[in-house]
Coordinates of C-alpha atoms and ligand atoms in Angstrom, one line a residue:
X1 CA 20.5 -4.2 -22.0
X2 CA 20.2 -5.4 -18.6
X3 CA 16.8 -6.0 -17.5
X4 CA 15.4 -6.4 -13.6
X5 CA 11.9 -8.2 -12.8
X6 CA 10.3 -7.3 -9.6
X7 CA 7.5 -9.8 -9.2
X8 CA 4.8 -8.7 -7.2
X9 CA 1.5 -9.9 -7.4
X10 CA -0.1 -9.0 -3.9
X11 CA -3.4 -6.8 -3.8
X12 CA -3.0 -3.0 -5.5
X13 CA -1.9 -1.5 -1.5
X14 CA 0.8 -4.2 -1.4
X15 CA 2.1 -3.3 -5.0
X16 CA 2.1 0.7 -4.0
X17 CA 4.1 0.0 -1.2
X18 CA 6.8 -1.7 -3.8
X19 CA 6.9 1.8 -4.8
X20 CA 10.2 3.3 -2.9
X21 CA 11.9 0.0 -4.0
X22 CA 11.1 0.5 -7.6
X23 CA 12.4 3.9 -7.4
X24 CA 15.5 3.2 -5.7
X25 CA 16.0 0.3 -8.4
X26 CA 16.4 3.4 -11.0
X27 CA 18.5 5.2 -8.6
X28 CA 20.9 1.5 -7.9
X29 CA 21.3 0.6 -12.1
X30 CA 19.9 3.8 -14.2
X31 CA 21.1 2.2 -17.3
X32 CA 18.7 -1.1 -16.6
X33 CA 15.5 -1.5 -18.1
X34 CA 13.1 -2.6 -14.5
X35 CA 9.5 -4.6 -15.2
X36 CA 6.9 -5.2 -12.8
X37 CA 5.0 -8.4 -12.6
X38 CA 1.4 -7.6 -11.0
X39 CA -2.0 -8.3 -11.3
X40 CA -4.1 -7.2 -14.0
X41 CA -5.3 -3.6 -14.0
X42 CA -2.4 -2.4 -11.9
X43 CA 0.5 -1.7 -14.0
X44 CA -0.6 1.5 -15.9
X45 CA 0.1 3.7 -12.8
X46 CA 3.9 2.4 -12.9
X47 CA 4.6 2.8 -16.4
X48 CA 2.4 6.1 -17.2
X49 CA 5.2 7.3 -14.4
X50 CA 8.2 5.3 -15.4
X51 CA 8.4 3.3 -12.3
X52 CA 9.4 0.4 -14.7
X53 CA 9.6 0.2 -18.8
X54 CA 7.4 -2.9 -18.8
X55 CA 4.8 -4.8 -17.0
X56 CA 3.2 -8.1 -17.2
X57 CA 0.3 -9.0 -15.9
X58 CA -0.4 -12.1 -14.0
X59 CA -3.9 -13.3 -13.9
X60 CA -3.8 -15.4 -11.3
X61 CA -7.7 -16.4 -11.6
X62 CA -7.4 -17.9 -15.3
X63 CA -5.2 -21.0 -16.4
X64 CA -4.6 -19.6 -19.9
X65 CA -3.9 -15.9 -18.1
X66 CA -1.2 -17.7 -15.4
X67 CA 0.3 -19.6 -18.4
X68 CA 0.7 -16.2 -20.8
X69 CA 2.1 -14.8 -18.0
X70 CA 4.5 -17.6 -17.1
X71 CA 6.1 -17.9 -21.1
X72 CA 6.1 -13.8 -21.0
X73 CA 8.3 -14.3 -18.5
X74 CA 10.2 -17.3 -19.2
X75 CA 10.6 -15.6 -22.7
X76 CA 13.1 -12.9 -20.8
X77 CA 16.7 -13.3 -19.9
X78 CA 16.9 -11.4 -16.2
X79 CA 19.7 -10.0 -14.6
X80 CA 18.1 -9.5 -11.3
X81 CA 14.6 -10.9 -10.3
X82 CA 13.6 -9.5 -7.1
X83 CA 10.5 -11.1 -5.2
X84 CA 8.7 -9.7 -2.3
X85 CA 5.8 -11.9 -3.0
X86 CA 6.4 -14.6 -0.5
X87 CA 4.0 -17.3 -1.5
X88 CA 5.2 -20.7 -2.1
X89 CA 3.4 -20.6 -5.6
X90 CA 5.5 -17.6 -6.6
X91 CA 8.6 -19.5 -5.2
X92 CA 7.5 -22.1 -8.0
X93 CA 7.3 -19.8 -11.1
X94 CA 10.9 -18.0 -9.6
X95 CA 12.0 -21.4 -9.5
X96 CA 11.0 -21.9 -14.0
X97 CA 12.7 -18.6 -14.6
X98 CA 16.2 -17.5 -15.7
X99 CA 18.5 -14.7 -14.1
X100 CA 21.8 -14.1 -14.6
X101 CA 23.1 -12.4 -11.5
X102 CA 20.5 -14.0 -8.9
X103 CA 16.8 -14.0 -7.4
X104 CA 16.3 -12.4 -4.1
X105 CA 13.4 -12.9 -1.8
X106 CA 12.3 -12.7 2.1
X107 CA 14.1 -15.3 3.7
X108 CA 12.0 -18.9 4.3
X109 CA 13.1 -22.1 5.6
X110 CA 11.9 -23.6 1.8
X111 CA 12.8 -21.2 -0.7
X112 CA 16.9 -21.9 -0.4
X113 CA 16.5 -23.8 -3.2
X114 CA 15.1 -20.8 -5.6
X115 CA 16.8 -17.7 -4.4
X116 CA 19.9 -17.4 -4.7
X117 CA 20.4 -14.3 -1.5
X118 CA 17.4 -14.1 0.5
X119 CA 17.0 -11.7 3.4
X120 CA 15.7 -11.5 6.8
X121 CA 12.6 -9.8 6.8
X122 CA 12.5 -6.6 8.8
X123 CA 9.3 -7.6 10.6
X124 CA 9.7 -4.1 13.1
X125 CA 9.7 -2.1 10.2
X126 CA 7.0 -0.3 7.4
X127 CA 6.4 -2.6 4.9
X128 CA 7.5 -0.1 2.0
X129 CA 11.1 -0.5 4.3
X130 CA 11.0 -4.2 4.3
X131 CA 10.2 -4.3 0.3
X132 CA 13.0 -1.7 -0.5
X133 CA 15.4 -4.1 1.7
X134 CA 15.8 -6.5 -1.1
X135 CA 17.8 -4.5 -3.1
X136 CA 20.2 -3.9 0.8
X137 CA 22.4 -6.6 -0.6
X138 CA 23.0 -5.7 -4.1
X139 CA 23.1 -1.8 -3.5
X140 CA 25.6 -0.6 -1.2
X141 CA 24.7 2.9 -0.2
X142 CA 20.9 1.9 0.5
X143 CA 22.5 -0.7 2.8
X144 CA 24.3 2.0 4.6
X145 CA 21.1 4.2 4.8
X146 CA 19.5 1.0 6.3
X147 CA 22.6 1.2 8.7
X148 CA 22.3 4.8 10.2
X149 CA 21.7 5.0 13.6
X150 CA 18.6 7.3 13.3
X151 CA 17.2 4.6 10.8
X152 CA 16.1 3.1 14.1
X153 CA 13.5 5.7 14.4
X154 CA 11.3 4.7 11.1
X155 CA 10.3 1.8 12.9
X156 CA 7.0 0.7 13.5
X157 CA 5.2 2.4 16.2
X158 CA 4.3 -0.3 18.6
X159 CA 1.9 1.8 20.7
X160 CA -1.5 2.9 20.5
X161 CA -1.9 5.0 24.2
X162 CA -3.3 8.0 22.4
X163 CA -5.9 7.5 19.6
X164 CA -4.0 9.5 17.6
X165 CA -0.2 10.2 16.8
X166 CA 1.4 13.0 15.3
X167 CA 4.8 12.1 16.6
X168 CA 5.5 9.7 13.9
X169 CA 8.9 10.6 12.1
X170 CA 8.4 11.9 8.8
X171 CA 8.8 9.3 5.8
X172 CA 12.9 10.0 4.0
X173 CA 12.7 11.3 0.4
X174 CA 15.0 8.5 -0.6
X175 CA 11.6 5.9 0.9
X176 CA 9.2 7.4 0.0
X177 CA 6.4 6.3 -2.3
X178 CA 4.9 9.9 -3.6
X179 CA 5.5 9.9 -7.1
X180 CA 2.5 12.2 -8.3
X181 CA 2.6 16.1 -7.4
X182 CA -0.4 16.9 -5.2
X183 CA -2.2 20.0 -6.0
X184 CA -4.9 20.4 -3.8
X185 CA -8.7 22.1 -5.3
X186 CA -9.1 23.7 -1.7
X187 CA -12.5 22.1 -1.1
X188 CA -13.1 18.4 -1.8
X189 CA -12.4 15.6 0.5
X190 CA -12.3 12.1 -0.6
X191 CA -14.2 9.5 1.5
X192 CA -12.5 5.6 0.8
X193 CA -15.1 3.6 3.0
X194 CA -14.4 0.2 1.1
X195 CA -12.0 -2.7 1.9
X196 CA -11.4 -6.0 1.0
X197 CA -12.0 -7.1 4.6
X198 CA -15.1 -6.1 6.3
X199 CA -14.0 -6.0 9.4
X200 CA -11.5 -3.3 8.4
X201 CA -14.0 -1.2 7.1
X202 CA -15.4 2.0 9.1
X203 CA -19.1 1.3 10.2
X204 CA -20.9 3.1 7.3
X205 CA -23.0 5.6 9.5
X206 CA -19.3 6.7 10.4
X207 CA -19.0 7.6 6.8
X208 CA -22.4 9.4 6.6
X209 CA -22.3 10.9 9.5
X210 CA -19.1 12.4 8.4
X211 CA -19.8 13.2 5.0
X212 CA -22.8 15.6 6.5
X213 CA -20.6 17.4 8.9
X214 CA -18.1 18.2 6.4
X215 CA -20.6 18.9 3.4
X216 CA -22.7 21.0 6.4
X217 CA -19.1 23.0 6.3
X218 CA -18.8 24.1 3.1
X219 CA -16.6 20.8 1.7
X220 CA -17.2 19.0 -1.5
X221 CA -17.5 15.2 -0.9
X222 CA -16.7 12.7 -3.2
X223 CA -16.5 8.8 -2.5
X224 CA -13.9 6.9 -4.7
X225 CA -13.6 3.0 -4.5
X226 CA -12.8 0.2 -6.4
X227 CA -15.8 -1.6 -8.5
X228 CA -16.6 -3.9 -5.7
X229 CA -17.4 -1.2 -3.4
X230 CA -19.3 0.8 -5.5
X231 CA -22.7 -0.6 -4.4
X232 CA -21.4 0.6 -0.6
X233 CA -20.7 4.0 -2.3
X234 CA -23.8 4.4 -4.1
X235 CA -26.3 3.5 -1.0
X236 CA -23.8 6.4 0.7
X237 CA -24.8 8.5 -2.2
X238 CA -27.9 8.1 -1.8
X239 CA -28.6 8.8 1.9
X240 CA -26.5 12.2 2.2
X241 CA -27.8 14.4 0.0
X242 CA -24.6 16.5 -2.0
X243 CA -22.5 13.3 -2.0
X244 CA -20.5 12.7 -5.0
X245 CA -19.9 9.3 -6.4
X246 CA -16.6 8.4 -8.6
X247 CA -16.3 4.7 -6.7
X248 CA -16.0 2.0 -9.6
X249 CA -15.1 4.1 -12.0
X250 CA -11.4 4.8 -12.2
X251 CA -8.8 2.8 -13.1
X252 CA -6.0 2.6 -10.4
X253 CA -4.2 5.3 -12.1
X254 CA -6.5 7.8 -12.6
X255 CA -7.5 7.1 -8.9
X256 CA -4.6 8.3 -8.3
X257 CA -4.3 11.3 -9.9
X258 CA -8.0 12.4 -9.2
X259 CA -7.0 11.6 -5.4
X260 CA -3.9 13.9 -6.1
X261 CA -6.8 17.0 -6.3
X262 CA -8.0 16.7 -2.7
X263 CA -7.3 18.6 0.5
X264 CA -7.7 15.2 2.7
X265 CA -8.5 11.2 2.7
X266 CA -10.5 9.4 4.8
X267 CA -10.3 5.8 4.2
X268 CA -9.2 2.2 6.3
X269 CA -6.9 0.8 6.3
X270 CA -7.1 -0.5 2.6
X271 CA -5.6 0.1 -1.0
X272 CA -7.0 4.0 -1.4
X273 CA -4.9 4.5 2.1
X274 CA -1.7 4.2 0.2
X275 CA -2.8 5.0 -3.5
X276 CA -2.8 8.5 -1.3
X277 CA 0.3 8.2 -0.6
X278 CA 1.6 7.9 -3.9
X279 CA 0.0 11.5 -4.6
X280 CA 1.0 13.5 -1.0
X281 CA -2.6 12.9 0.0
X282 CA -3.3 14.2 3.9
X283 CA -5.0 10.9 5.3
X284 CA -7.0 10.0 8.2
X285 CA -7.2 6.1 8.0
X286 CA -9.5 4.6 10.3
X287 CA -7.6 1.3 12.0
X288 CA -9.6 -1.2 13.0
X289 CA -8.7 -4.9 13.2
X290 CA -5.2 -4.3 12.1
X291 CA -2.9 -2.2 14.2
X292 CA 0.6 0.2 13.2
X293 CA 2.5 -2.5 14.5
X294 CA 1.1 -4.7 11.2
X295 CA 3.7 -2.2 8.8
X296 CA 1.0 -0.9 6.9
X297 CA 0.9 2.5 8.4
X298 CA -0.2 4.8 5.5
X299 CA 3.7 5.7 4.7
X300 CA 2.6 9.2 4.3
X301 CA 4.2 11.9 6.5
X302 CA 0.7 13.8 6.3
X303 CA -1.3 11.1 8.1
X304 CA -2.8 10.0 11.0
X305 CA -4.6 7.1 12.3
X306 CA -7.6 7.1 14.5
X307 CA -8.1 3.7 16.8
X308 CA -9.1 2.5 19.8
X309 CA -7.4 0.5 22.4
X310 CA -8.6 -2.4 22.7
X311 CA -7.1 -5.9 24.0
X312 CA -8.5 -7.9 20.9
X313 CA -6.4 -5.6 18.4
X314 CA -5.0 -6.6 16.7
X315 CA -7.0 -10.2 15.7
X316 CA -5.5 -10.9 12.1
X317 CA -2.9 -10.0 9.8
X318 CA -5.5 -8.7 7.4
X319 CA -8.8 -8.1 9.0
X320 CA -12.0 -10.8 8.3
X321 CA -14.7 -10.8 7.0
X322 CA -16.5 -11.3 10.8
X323 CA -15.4 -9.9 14.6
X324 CA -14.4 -13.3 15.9
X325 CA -16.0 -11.9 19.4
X326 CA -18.7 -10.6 17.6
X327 CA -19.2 -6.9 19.0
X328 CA -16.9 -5.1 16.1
X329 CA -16.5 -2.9 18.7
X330 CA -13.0 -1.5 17.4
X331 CA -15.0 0.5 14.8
X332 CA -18.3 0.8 16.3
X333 CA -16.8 3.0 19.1
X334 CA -15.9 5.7 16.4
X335 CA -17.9 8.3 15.7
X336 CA -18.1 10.7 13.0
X337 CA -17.4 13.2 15.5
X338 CA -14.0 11.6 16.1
X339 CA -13.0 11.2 12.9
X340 CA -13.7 14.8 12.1
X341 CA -11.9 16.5 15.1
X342 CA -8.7 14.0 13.8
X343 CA -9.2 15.1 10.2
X344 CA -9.2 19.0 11.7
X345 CA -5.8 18.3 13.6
X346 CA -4.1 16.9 10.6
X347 CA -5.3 19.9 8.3
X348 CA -3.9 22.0 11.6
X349 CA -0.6 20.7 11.9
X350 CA 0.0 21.3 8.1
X351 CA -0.7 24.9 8.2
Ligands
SF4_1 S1 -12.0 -9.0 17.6 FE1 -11.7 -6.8 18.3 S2 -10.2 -6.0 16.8 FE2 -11.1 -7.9 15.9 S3 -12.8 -7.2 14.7 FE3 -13.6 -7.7 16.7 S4 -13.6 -5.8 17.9 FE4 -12.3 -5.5 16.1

C-alpha cells in the first residue's frame, strides 16, 4: 500500500488551509493511504473526516514528543512526502526520512539538497492555492486547472479602496476547504475575538459593542476560542449581559462542527476565520495588521473583510504583539457599528 505524508506543522489556520491539498491528494491516488503530520490536538478533525488515514503528532515544545514523532516517522516507508512547512528545522527532519518517489517543498535556495522537486511559491495567490500547488507536478490535471486562463482571477486581491469587497470570485469546488455540511440554527452568531497576535485582534469594545446590537436584535451570541483566549471571552461574558461562552472548551473538531450551526462569524484574522471555512461558515473577519494581499483571505465564498486604509498596512506577515507606531489605529477606527452594517450586507447578498 502506498502511503503519502504531508508534513505540516504550522498553527491550526495554516493546517486548515492544507485542506484543498489533502483532498485533491485523494482525488490524485485514491488507492493511497495519505497521513498528516501536525501539531498536537489538531489531527482529529482530518481523520474523524477522512482527510487522511493517519496522523502524527509533532510536539514541537518537548524533546521526548519531537523524538516519538521523528522514529514514528522514520518507522514509515513514504512514497510521496509533501512539505509546505518551510522551516529549515522541518527541512532537517525531511532530510532523516525515506520516500520512494520524492519529497516536494516550496522552493529555497538551501533545501536542494532534501527535496527532490521543489516549486516556486505562488506568492500572488491564496495560500490554500499555493499549498495545493505541491502536488502541480505530480498530478497532471490539477496542473492544468492551475493553467486556465480564468485561474488568473483567484488571485489575491491587492486592493483595499473600499472597506469592503463582495467582488471577490467565488472559491472552485475542486479548492475548496468546506468539508463539513453547514446547517444553520437561524439565530446564533459566533463572535471569534481571539488571536495569537494582539495586534490582529479587534479592539474588544468592538466585540461588545457588537455582541449588544445583535443580542438587542433578537440573535443568540455565543463566543468560541481556543483555551488561551478564554479569559478574553469570559471578561466579554461578563460585561454583555445574554452572552454565551463556549471559548476554551472545544477541541478543534468540535469547533468546527458547533461553528457549522451558525448563521454568521465574526472573527480576525486568526484560526476560527478559516475553521469556518471548513464548515460554509458566512464570515466577517476583521483585518487589521495583515492585509488580503498576505493570502490568508478567509477562502470562503461567503465572506467579507472589513479594514481600513491605512499607509502602515500591512506592518508584518503575522501581526505583533504591539503597533510599532503605537496608535493601533487600524482597529481602533472600527466600530461596532461597522462591523454590523458589513455582517448585514453579507447575510444580504446570500439571500
Ligand atoms: S502599524 Fe498600522 S497596521 Fe500595524 S498595528 Fe499599527 S496601526 Fe495597525
Amino acid at each position: 500500500m502506498r502511503q503519502h505524508l504531508v508534513f505540516q506543522t504550522a498553527f491550526p489556520g495554516d493546517v486548515f488551509l492544507s485542506v484543498p491539498l489533502l483532498r485533491r491528494l485523494r482525488v490524485w491516488d485514491p488507492e493511497a493511504d495519505v497521513a498528516l503530520a501536525c501539531r498536537p490536538g489538531l489531527g482529529e478533525f482530518f481523520l474523524k473526516w477522512k482527510l487522511v488515514d493517519r496522523v502524527i503528532e509533532v510536539d514541537k515544545k518537548s524533546g521526548e514528543g519531537r523524538s516519538r514523532a521523528l522514529a514514528d516517522l522514520r518507522g514509515s516507508e513514504w512514497d510521496w512526502i509533501i512539505c509546505p512547512h518551510e522551516s529549515p528545522r522541518t527541512a532537517w527532519w525531511m532530510w532523516r526520512l525515506r520516500a520512494t518517489s520524492g519529497k516536494v517543498a516550496f522552493r529555497k535556495w538551501w533545501n536542494g539538497v532534501v527535496f527532490s522537486k521543489r516549486v516556486e511559491k505562488p506568492v500572488e495567490y491564496p495560500d490554500a492555492l499555493r499549498q495545493m500547488s505541491l502536488l502541480a507536478p505530480l498530478d497532471k490535471s490539477l496542473a492544468e486547472l492551475f493553467a486556465e486562463d480564468d485561474f488568473s482571477r483567484l488571485k489575491s486581491p491587492d486592493s483595499q479602496r473600499s472597506p469592503w469587497k463582495f467582488d471577490v470570485p467565488a472559491v472552485p469546488e475542486w479548492a475548496s476547504m468546506q468539508v463539513v455540511p453547514h446547517r444553520p440554527d437561524g439565530r446564533t452568531v459566533f463572535l471569534a475575538p481571539g488571536s495569537v497576535w494582539a495586534t490582529k485582534r479587534w479592539v474588544q469594545s468592538g466585540y461588545e459593542g457588537l455582541a449588544r446590537l445583535l443580542i438587542a436584535r433578537g440573535a443568540r451570541v455565543v463566543l468560541v476560542g481556543s483555551r488561551d483566549e478564554a479569559p478574553l471571552c469570559a471578561e466579554i461574558a461578563t460585561r454583555v449581559e445574554g452572552v454565551e461562552n463556549q471559548a476554551g472548551r472545544t477541541s478543534l473538531s468540535d469547533l468546527v462542527d458547533l461553528l457549522a450551526t451558525g448563521v454568521a462569524l465574526v472573527c480576525n484574522d486568526s484560526g476560527a476565520m478559516h475553521a469556518a471555512a471548513a464548515c460554509g461558515l458566512p464570515t466577517v473577519a476583521v483585518f487589521g495588521p495583515t492585509t488580503l494581499a498576505l493570502g490568508f483571505r478567509p477562502w470562503n465564498t461567503r465572506s467579507v473583510v472589513v479594514q481600513r486604509e491605512l499607509n502602515c498596512r500591512p506592518c508584518g506577515k503575522h501581526g505583533a504583539e504591539k503597533c510599532p507606531i503605537g496608535t493601533h489605529e487600524c482597529m481602533t477606527q472600527i466600530s461596532a457599528e461597522d462591523v454590523y452594517a458589513a455582517l448585514g450586507d453579507l447575510m444580504r447578498v446570500q439571500a
